[in-house]
XYZ file of C-alpha atoms in Angstrom:
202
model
C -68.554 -132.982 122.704
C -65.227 -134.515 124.006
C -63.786 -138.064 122.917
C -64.689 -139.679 126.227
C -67.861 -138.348 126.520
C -68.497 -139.145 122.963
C -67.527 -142.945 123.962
C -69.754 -142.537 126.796
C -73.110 -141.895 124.638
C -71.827 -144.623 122.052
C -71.583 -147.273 125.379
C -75.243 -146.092 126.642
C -76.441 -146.480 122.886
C -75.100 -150.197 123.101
C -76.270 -150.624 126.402
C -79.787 -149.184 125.254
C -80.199 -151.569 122.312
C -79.266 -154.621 124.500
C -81.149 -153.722 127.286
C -84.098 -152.874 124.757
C -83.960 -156.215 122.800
C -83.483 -158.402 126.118
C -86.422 -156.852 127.730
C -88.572 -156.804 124.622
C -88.104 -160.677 124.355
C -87.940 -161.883 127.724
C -89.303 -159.084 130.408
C -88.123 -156.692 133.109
C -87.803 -159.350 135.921
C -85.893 -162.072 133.390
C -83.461 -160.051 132.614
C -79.589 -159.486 134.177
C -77.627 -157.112 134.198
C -75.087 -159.731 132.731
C -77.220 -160.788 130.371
C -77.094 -156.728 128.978
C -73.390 -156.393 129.571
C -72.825 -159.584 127.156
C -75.394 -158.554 124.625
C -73.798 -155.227 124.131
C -70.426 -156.560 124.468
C -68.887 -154.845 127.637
C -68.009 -155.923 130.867
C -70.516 -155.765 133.606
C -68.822 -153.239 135.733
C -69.324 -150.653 132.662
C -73.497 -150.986 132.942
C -72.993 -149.798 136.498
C -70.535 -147.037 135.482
C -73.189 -145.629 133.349
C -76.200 -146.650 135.665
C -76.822 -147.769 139.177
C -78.950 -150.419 138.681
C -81.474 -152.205 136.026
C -84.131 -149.458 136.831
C -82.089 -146.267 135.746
C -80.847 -148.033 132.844
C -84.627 -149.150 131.971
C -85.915 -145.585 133.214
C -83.024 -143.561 131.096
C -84.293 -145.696 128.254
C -87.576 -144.386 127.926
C -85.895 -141.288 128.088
C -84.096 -141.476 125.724
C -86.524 -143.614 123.135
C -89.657 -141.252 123.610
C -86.671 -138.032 123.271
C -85.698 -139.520 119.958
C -89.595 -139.434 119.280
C -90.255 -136.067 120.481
C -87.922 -134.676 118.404
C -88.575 -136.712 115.559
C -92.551 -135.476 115.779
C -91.153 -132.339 116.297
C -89.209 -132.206 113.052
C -91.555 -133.051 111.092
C -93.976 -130.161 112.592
C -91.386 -127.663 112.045
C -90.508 -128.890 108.211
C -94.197 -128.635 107.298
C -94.228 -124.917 109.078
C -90.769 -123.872 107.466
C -92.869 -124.734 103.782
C -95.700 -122.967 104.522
C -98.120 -125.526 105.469
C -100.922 -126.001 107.053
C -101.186 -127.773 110.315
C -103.033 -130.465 109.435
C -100.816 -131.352 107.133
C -98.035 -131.270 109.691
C -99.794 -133.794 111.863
C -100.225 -136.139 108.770
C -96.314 -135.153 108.730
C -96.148 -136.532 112.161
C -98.093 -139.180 111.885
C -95.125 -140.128 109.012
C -92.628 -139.513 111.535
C -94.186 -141.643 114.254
C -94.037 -144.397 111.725
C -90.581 -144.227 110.397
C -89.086 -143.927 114.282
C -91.586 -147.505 115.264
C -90.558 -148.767 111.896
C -86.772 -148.012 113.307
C -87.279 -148.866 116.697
C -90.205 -151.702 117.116
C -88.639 -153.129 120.276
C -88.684 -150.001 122.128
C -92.004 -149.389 120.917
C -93.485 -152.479 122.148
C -92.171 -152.301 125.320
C -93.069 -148.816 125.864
C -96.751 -149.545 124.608
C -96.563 -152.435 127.503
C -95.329 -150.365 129.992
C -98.264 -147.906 129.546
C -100.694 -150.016 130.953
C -98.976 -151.508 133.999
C -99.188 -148.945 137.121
C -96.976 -150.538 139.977
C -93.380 -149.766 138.518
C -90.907 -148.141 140.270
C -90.432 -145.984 136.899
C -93.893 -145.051 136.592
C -93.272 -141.169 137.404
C -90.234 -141.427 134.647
C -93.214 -143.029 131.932
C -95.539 -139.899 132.855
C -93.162 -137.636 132.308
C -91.714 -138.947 128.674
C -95.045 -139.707 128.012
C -96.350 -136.444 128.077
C -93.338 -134.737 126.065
C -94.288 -136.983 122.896
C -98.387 -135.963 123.209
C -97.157 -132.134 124.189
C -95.619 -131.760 120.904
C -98.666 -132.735 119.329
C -100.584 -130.743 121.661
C -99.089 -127.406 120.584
C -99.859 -128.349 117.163
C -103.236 -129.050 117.794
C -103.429 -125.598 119.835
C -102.304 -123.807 117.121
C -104.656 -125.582 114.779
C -107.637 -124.395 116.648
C -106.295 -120.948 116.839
C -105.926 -120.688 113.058
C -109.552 -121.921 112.365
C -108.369 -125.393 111.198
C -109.780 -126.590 113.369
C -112.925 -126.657 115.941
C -112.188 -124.987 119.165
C -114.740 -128.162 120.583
C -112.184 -130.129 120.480
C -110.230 -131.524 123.698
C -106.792 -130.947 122.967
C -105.473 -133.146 125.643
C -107.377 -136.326 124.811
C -107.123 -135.815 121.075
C -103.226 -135.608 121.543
C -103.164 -138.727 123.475
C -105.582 -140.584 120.565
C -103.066 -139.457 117.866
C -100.164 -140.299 119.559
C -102.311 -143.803 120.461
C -103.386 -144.405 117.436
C -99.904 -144.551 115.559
C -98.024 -146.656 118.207
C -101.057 -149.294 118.140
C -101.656 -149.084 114.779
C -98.303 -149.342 113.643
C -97.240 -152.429 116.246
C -100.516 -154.325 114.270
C -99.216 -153.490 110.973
C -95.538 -154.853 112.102
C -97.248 -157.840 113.938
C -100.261 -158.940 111.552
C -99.978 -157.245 108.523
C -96.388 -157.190 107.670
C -97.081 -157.242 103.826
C -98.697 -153.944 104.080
C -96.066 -151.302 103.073
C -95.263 -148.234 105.209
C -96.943 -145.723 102.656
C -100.169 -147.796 102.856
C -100.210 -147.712 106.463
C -99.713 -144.141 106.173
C -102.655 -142.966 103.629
C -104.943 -145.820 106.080
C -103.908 -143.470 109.067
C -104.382 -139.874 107.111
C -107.884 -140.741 106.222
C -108.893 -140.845 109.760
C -106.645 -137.869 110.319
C -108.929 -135.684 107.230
C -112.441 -137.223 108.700
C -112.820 -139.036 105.663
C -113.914 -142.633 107.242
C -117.636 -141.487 107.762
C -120.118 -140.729 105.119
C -120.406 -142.592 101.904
């Protein structure tokens, strides 16, 4: 990677993290495109050299925040595999993962949890998309699970993906919001129990 184009991810990292924060605090609609240039420091003419409006700098943020997921998730899938373990253990690896990166990034994740449920944005086709490369890397875990005999071939892959995925980002946003003096680790082992099935029974 050249200088300039170097300079050019470091300016759409700054522009992300402003754009993130503003958005996180005050919503889509509230917020300028001066109010981003002067929270990340740059003139407003460079937001529009990187982006052509508010929308492809919001929509090229979820790309890039559920990327940095992805491949996060997918790291720790691949680690676990590279050891020699088994693939329930690299979901509870994941489910780690998905932790650290809200733990990182708890703007992004709230907004992208919001952004979920609302249906009438003009970036809804960009959510559906990101969206799905987070759960698909779980997916193929959970394929592969079934095909080793780890797990139940009654399962639906799709939906359980989804729940997984679900279940950290909500869980993790309460833990942040309401239960702050819980430690990462606990939050963790709470999560892995429901992970190994071992919330039932006695």
């Amino acid at each position: 990677m050249d200088s300039s184009s170097t300079r050019r991810q470091a300016t759409r990292q700054k522009l992300y993290e402003a754009a993130v924060t503003l958005i996180a605090e005050q919503g889509f609609s509230a917020t300028t495109v001066d109010e981003i240039a002067e929270r990340a420091g740059v003139a407003k003419g460079t937001v529009y050299y990187n982006f052509k409006s508010k929308t492809e700098l919001f929509e090229e943020l979820l790309r890039h925040g559920v990327g940095l997921l992805a491949s996060s998730l997918r790291t720790a899938a691949d680690t676990t595999a590279e050891r020699g373990g088994s693939k329930i253990e690299a979901l509870d690896a994941m489910i780690g993962a998905g932790l650290v990166f809200i733990d990182r990034y708890p703007a992004f994740t709230q907004l992208y949890v919001a952004e979920l449920w609302r249906t009438n944005r003009a970036w809804q086709s960009t959510l559906l998309v990101v969206r799905q490369e987070a759960v698909a890397v779980v997916e193929r875990v959970l394929v592969e699970a079934v095909e080793g005999g780890e797990l139940s071939d009654e399962i639906d892959v799709p939906l359980t993906a989804a729940a997984l995925v679900g279940m950290v980002l909500v869980a993790a946003l309460d833990w942040q919001a309401f239960q702050p003096e819980r430690s990462m680790d606990d939050v963790h082992a709470a999560l892995s129990r429901l992970l190994h099935g071992r919330v039932g029974g006695r």
